PDB file of C-alpha atoms and ligand atoms in Angstrom:
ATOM      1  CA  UNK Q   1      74.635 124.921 192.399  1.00 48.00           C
ATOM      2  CA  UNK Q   2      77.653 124.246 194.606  1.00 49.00           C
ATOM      3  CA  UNK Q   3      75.879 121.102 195.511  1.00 53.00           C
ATOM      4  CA  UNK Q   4      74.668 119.594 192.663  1.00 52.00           C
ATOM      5  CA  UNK Q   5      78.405 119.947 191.348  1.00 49.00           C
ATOM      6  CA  UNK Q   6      79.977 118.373 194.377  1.00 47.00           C
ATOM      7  CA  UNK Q   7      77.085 115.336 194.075  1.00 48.00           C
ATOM      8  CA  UNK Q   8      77.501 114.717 190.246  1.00 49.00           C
ATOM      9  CA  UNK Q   9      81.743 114.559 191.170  1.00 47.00           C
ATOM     10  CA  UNK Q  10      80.685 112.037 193.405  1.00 48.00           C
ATOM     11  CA  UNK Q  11      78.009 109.750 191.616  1.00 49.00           C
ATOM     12  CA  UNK Q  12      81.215 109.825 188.520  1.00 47.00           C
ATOM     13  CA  UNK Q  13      83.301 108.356 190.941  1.00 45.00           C
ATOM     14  CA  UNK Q  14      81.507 105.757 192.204  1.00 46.00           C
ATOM     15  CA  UNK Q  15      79.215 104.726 189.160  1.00 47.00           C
ATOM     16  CA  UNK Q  16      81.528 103.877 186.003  1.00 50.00           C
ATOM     17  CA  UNK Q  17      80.919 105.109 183.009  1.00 61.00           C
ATOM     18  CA  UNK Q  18      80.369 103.059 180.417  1.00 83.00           C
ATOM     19  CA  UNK Q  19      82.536 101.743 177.800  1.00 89.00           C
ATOM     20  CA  UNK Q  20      81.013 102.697 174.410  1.00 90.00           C
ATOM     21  CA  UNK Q  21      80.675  99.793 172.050  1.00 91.00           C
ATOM     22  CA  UNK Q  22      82.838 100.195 168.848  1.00 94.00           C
ATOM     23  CA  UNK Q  23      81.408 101.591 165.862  1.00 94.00           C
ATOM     24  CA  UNK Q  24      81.773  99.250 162.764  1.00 95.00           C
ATOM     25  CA  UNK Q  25      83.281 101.276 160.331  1.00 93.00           C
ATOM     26  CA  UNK Q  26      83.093  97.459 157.120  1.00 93.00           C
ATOM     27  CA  UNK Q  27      83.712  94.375 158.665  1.00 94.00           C
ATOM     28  CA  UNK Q  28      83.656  91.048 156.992  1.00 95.00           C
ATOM     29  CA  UNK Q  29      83.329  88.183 159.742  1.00 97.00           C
ATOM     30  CA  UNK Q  30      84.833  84.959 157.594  1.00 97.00           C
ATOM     31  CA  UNK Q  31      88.452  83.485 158.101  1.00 98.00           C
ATOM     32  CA  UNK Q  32      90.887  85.654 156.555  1.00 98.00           C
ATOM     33  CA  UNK Q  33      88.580  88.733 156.475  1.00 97.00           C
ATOM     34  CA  UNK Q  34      89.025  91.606 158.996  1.00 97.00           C
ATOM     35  CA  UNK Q  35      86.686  93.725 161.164  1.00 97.00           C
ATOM     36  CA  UNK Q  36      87.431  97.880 161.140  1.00 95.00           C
ATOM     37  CA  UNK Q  37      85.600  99.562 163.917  1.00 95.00           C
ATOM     38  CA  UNK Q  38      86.006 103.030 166.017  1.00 93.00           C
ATOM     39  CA  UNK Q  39      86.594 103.437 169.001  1.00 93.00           C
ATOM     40  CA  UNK Q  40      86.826 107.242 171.584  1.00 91.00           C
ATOM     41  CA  UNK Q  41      90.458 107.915 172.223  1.00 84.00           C
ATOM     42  CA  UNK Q  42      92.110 106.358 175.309  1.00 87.00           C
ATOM     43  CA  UNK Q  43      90.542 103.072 174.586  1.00 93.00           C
ATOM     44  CA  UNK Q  44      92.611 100.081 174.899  1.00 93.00           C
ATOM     45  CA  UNK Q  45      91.764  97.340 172.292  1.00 95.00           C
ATOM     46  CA  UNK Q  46      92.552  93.579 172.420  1.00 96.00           C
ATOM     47  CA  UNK Q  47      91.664  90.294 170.035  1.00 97.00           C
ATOM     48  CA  UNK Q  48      91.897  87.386 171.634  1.00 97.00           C
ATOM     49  CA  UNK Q  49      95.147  87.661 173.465  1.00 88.00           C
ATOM     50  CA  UNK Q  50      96.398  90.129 171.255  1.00 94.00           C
ATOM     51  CA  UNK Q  51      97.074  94.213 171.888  1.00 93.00           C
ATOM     52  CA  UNK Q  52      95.550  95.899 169.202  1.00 93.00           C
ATOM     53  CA  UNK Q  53      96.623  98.837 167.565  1.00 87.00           C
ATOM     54  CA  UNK Q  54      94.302 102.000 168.085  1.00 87.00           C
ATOM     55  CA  UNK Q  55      95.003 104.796 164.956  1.00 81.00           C
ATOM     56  CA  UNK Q  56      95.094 108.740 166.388  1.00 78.00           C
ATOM     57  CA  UNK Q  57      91.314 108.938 165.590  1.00 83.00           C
ATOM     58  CA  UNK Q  58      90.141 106.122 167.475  1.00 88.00           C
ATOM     59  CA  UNK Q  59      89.820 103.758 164.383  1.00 90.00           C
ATOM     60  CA  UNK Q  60      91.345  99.720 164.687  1.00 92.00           C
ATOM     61  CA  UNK Q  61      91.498  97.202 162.322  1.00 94.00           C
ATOM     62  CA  UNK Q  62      91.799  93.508 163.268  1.00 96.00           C
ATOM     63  CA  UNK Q  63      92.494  90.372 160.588  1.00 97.00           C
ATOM     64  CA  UNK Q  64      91.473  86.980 160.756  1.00 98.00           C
ATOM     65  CA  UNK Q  65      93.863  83.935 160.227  1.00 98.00           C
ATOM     66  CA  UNK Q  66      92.978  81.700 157.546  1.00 97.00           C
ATOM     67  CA  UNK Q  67      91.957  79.233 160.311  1.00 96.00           C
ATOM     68  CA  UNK Q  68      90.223  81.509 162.540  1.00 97.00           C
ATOM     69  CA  UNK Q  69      88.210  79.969 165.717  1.00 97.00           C
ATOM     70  CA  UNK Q  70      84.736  80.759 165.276  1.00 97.00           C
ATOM     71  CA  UNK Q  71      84.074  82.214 168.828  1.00 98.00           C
ATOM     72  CA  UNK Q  72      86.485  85.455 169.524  1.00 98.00           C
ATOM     73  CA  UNK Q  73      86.561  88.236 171.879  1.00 97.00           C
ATOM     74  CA  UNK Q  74      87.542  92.021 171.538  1.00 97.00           C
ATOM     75  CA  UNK Q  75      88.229  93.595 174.794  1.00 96.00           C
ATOM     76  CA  UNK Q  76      87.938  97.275 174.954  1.00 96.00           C
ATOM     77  CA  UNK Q  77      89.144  99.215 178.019  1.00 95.00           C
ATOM     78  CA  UNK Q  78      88.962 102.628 179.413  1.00 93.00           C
ATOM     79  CA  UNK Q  79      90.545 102.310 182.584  1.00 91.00           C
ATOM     80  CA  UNK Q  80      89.585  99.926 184.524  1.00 92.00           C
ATOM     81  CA  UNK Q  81      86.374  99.287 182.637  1.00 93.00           C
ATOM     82  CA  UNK Q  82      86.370  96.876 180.073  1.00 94.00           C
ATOM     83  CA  UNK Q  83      83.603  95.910 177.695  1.00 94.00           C
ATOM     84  CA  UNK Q  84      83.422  92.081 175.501  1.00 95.00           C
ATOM     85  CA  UNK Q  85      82.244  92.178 172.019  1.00 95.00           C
ATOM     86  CA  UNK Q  86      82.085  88.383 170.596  1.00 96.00           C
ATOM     87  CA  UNK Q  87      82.701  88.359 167.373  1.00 97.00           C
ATOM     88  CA  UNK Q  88      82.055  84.803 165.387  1.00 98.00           C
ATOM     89  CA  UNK Q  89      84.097  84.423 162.403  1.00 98.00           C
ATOM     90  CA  UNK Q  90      82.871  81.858 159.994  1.00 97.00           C
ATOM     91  CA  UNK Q  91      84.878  78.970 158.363  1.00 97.00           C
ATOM     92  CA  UNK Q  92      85.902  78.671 154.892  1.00 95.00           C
ATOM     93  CA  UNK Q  93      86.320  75.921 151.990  1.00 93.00           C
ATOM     94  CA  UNK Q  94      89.991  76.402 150.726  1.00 93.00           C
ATOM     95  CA  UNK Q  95      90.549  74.797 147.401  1.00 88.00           C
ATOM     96  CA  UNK Q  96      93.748  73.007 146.217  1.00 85.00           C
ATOM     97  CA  UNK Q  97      95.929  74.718 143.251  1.00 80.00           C
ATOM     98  CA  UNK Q  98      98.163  72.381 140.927  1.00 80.00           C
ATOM     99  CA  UNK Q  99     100.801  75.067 139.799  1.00 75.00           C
ATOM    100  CA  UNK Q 100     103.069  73.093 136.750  1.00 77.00           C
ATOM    101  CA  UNK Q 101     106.137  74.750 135.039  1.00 77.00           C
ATOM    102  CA  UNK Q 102     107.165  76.681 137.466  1.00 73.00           C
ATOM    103  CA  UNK Q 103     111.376  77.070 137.448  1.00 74.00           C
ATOM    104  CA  UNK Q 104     112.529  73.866 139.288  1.00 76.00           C
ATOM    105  CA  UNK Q 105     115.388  76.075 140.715  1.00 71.00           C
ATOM    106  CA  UNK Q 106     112.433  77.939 142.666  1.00 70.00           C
ATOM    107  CA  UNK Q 107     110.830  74.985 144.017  1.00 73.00           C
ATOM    108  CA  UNK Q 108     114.682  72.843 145.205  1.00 79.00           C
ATOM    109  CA  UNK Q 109     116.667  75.491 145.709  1.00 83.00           C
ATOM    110  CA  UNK Q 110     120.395  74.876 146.476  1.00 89.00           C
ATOM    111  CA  UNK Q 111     122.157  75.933 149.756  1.00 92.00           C
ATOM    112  CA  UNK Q 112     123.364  79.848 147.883  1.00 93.00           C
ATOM    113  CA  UNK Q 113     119.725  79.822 147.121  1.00 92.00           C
ATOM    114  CA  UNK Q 114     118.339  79.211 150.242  1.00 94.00           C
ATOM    115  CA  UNK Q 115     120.611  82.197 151.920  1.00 96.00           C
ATOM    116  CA  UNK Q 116     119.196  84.567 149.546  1.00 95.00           C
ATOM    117  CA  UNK Q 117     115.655  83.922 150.495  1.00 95.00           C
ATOM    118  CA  UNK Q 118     116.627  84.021 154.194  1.00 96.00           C
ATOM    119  CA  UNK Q 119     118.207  87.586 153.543  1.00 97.00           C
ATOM    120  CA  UNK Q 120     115.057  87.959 151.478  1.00 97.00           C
ATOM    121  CA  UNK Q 121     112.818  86.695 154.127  1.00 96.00           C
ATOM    122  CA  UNK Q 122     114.363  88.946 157.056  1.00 97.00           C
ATOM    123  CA  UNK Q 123     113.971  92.219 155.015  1.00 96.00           C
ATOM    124  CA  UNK Q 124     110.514  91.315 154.686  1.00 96.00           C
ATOM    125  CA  UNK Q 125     110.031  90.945 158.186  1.00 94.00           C
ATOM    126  CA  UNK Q 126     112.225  93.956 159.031  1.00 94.00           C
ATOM    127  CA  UNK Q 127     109.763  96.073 157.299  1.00 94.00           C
ATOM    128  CA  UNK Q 128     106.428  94.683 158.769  1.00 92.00           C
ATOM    129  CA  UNK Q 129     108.024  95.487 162.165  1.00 88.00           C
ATOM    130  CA  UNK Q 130     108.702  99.138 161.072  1.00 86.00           C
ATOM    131  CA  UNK Q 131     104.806  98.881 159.513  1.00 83.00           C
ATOM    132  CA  UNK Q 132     103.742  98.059 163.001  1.00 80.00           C
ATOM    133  CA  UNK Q 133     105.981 100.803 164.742  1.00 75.00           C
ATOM    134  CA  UNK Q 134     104.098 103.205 162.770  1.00 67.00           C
ATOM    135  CA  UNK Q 135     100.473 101.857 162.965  1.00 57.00           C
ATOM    136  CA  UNK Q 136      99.626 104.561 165.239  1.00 58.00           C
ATOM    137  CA  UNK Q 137      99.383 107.008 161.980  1.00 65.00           C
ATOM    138  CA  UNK Q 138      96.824 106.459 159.560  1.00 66.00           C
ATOM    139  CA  UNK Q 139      97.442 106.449 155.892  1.00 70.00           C
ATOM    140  CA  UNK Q 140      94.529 105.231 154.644  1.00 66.00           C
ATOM    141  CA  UNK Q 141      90.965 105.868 154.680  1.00 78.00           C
ATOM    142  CA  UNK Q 142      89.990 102.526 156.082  1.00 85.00           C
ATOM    143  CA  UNK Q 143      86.259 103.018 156.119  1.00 82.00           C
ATOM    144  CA  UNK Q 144      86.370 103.000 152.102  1.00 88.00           C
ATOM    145  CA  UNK Q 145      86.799  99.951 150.181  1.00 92.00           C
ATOM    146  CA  UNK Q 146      90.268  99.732 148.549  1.00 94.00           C
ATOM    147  CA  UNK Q 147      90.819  99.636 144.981  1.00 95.00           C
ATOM    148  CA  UNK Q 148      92.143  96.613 142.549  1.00 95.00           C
ATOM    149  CA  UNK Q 149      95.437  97.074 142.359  1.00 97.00           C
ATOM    150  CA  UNK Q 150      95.147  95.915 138.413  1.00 96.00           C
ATOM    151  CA  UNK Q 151      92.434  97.038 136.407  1.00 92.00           C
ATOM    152  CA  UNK Q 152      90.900  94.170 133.905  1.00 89.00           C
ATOM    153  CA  UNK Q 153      93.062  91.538 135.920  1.00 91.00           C
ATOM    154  CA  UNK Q 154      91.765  88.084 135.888  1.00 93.00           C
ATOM    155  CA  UNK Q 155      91.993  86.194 139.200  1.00 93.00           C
ATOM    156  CA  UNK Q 156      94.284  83.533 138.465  1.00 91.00           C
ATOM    157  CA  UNK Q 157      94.968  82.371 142.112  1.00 91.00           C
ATOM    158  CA  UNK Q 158      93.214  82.385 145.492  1.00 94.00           C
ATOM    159  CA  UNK Q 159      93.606  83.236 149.289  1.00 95.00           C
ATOM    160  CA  UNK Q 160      94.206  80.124 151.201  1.00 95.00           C
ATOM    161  CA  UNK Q 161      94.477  77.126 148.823  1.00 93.00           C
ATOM    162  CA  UNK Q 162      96.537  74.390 149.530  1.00 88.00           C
ATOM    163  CA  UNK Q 163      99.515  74.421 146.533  1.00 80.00           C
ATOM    164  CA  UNK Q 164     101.536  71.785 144.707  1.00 80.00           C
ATOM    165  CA  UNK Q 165     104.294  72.836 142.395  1.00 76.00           C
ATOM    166  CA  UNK Q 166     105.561  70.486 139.938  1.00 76.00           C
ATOM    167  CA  UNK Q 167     103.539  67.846 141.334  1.00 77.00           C
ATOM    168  CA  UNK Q 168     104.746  68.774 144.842  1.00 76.00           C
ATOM    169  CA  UNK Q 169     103.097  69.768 147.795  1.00 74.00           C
ATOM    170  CA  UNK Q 170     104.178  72.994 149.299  1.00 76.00           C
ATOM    171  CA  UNK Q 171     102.217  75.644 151.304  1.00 83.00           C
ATOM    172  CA  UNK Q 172      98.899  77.442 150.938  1.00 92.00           C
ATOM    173  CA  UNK Q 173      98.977  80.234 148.951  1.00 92.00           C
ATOM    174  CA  UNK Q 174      99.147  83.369 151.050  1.00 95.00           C
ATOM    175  CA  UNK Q 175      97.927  86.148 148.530  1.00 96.00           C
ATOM    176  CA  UNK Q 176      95.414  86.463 145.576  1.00 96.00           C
ATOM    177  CA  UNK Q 177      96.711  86.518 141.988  1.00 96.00           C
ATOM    178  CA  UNK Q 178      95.426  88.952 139.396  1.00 96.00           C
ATOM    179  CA  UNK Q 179      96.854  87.644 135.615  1.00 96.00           C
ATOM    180  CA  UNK Q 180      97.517  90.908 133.186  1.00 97.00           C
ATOM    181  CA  UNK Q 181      99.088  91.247 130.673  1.00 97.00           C
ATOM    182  CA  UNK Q 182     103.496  91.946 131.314  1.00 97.00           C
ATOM    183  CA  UNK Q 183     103.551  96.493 131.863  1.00 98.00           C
ATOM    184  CA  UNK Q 184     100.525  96.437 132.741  1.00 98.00           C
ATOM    185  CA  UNK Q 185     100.095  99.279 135.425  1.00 98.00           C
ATOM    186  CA  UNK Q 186      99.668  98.114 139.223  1.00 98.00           C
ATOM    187  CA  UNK Q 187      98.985 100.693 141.435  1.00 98.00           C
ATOM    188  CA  UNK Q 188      98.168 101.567 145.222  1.00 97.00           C
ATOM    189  CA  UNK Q 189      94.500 100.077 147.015  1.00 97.00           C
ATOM    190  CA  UNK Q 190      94.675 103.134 149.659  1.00 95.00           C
ATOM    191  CA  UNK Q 191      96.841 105.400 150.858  1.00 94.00           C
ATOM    192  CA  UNK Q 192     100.131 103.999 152.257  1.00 93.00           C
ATOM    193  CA  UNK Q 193     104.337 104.352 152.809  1.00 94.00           C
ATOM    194  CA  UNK Q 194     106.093 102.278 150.976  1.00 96.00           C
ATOM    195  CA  UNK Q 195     108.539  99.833 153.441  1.00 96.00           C
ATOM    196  CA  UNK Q 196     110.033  97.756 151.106  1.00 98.00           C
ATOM    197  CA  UNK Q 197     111.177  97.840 147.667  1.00 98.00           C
ATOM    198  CA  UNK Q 198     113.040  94.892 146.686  1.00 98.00           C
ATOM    199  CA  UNK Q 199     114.011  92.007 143.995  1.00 97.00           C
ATOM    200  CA  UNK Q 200     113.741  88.796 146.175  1.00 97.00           C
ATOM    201  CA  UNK Q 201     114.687  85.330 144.828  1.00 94.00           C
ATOM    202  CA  UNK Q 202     111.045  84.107 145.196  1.00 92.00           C
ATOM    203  CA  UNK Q 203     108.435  86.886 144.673  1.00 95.00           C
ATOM    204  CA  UNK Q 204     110.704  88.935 142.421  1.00 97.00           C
ATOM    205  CA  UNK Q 205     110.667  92.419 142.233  1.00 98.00           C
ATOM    206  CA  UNK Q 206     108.571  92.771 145.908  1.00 98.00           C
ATOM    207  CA  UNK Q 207     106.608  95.954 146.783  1.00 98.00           C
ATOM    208  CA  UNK Q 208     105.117  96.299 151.127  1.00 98.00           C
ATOM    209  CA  UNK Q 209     103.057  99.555 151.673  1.00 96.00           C
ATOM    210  CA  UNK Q 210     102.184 100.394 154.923  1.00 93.00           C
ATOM    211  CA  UNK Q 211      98.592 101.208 155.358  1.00 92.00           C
ATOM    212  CA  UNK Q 212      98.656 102.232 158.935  1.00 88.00           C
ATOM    213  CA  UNK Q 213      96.993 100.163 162.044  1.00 87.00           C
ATOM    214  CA  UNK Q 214      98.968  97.330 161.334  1.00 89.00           C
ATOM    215  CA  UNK Q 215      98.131  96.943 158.005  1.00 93.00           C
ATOM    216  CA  UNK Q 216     100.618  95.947 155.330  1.00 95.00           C
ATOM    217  CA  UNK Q 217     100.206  95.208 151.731  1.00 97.00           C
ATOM    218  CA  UNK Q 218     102.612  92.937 149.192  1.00 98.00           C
ATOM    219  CA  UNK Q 219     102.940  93.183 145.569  1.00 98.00           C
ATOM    220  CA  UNK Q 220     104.988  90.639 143.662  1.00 98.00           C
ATOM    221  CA  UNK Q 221     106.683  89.505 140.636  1.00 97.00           C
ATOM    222  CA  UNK Q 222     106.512  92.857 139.551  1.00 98.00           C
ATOM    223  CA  UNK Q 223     108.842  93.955 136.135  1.00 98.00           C
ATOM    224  CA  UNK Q 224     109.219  97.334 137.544  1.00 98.00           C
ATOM    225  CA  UNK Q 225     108.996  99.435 140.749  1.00 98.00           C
ATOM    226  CA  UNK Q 226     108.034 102.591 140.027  1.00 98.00           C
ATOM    227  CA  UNK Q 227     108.450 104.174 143.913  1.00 98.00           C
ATOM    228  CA  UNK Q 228     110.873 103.210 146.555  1.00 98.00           C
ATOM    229  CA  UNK Q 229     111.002 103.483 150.244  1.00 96.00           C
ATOM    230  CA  UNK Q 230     109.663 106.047 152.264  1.00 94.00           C
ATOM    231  CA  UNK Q 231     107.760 107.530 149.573  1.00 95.00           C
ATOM    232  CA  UNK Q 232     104.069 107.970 150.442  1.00 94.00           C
ATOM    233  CA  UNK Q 233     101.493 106.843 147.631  1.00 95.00           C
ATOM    234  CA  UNK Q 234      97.440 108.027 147.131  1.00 94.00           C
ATOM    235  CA  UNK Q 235      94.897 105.297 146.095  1.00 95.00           C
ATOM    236  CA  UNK Q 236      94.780 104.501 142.293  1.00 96.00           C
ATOM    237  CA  UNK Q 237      99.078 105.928 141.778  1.00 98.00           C
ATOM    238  CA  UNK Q 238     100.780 104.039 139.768  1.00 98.00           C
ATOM    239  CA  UNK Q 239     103.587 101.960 142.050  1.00 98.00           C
ATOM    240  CA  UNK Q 240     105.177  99.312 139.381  1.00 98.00           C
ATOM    241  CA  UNK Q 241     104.140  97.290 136.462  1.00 98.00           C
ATOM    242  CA  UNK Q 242     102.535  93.905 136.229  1.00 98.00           C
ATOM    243  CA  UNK Q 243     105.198  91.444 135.319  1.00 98.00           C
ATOM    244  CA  UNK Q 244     106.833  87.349 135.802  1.00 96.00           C
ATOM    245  CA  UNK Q 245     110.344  87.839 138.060  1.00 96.00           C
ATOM    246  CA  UNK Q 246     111.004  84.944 140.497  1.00 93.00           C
ATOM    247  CA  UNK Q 247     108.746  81.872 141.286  1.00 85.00           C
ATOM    248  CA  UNK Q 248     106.404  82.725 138.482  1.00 87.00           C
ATOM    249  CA  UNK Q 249     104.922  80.520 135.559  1.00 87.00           C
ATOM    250  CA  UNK Q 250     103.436  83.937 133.696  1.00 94.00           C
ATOM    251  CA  UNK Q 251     102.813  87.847 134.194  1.00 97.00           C
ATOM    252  CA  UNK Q 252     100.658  88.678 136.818  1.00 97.00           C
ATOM    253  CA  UNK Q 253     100.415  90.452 139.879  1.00 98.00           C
ATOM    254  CA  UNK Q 254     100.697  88.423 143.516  1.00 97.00           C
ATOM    255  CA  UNK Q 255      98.719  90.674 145.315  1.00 98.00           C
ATOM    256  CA  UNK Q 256      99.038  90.117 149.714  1.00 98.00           C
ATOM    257  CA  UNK Q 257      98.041  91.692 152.711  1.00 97.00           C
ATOM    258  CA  UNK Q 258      99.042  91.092 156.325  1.00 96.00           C
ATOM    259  CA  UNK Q 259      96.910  92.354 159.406  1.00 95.00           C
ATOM    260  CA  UNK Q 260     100.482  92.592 161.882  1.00 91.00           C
ATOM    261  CA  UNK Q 261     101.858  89.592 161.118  1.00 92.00           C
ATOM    262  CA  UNK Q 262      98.881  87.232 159.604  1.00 96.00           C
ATOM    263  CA  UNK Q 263      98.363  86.698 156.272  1.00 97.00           C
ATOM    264  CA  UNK Q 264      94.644  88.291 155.743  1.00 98.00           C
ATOM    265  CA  UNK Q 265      92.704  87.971 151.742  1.00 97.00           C
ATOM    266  CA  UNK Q 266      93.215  90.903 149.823  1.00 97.00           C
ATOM    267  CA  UNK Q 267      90.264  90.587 147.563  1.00 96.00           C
ATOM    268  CA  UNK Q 268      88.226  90.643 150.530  1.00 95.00           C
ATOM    269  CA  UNK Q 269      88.571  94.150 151.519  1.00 95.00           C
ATOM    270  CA  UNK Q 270      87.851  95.389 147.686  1.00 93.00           C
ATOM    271  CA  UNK Q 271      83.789  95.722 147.249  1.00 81.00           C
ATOM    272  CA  UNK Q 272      83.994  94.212 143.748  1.00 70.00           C
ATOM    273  CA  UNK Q 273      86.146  91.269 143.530  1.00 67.00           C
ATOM    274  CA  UNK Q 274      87.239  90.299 139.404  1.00 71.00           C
ATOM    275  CA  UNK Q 275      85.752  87.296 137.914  1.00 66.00           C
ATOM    276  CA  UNK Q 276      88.029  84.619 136.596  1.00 60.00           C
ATOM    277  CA  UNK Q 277      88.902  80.895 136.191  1.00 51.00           C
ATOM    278  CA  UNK Q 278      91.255  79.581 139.309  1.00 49.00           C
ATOM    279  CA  UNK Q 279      93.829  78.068 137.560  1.00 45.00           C
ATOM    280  CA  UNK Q 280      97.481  77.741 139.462  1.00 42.00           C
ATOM    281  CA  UNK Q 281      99.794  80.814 139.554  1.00 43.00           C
ATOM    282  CA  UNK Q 282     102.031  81.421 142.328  1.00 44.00           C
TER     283      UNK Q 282
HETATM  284 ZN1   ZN X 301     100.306  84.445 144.305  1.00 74.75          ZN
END
């Protein structure tokens, strides 16, 4: 018995064990959609070139950019022992948005302006980073589908289109928009923190929860926050009310979501999207 001990101590050191192959908790393998898989604990997880955030209980989520390569590798490690899983993300048609009557201030805006969406744009990204501190906790329940945020919202804007405003050309459009009517209620995907409660100059009244892993949520133009930071929210509470504060032409919710620091589609990780005509609303 002695023995076989002694032998099987020595056959684990010299043959390596295996590194288990992630189990695909949803994944949806287009640009801007995201793959959530599990991995056992101890496992080191990296996309492409980047480190990969691994929740308590083995679970990892990882985003695609809106212009995502089609060939990509996820490297897990235990140890020494690695193990490649290719994963091919397929492209996407993005359309182009005309957005008229939006407030000209929004779109040229002077030099006072421009320091408040600085300010605005720093607190932004002073809460993703304390998002990604934390993605070691898991709020959410990741294998589930998330909620719409507003219930009987038309989609009034998409992920990834290329946007003019006022005849302009300006950036895609990094969110989707769901049009309700102003008090409507908005509430919470999944489980989360909120980071970031704030009026900005652009996005208005501007809601982040924290989902965990890395994964950050926006909420904009809202006419009232109903939580503020550090509170922790369940899916389907109530977290503000649909409304048209800053670069707005009408109420509606700009709904965003941000795998670490890439803009991801929302509507992708919901299993029903809403119908609607895609007409331009920022
Ligand atoms: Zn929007």
């Amino acid at each position: 018995m002695k023995y076989m001990v002694t032998v099987a101590l020595l056959l684990a050191g010299v043959v390596h064990a295996e590194v288990q192959a992630p189990q695909v908790l949803r994944e949806n393998l287009e640009q801007a959609g995201f793959y959530i898989a599990k991995v056992p604990g101890g496992t080191q997880v990296r996309f492409n070139d980047e480190k990969v955030a691994v929740g308590d209980d083995g679970i990892f989520v990882v985003g695609f950019d809106r212009e995502q390569q089609e060939h990509n590798t996820l490297r897990l490690c235990v140890g020494k022992d690695c193990r490649k899983v290719l994963l091919e993300v397929k492209p996407r048609e993005y359309v182009t948005q005309n957005v008229v009557g939006v407030p000209p201030r929004t779109v040229q805006p002077d030099k006072k302006e421009i320091a408040m969406i600085a300010a605005d744009n720093k607190a932004i990204g002073a809460a993703r980073v304390v998002a990604e501190r934390h993605d070691e906790k898991q709020y959410g329940d990741f294998a589930k589908p998330f909620l719409l945020p507003v219930k009987g919202g038309v989609t009034s804007g998409v992920f990834g289109s290329r946007r003019t405003y006022n005849g302009e050309e300006h950036s895609w459009h990094r969110g989707h928009d769901l049009a309700a009517p102003r008090g409507t209620e908005v509430r919470a995907p999944a489980a989360g923190v909120v980071r970031l409660a704030r009026m900005t100059f652009l996005t208005g009244n501007l809601l982040m929860l924290d989902h965990g892993a890395g994964v950050t949520s926006v909420y904009a133009h809202l006419a009232k926050m109903n939580v503020k930071v550090g509170d922790k929210v369940v899916a389907g509470q109530v977290i503000g009310r649909v409304g048209t504060t800053g670069r707005s032409t009408g109420p509606h919710l700009h709904w965003g979501m941000y795998w670490q620091n890439h803009p991801i589609d929302p509507i992708l990780w919901v299993k029903a999207p809403p119908q609607g005509a895609v007409h331009g609303e920022e």
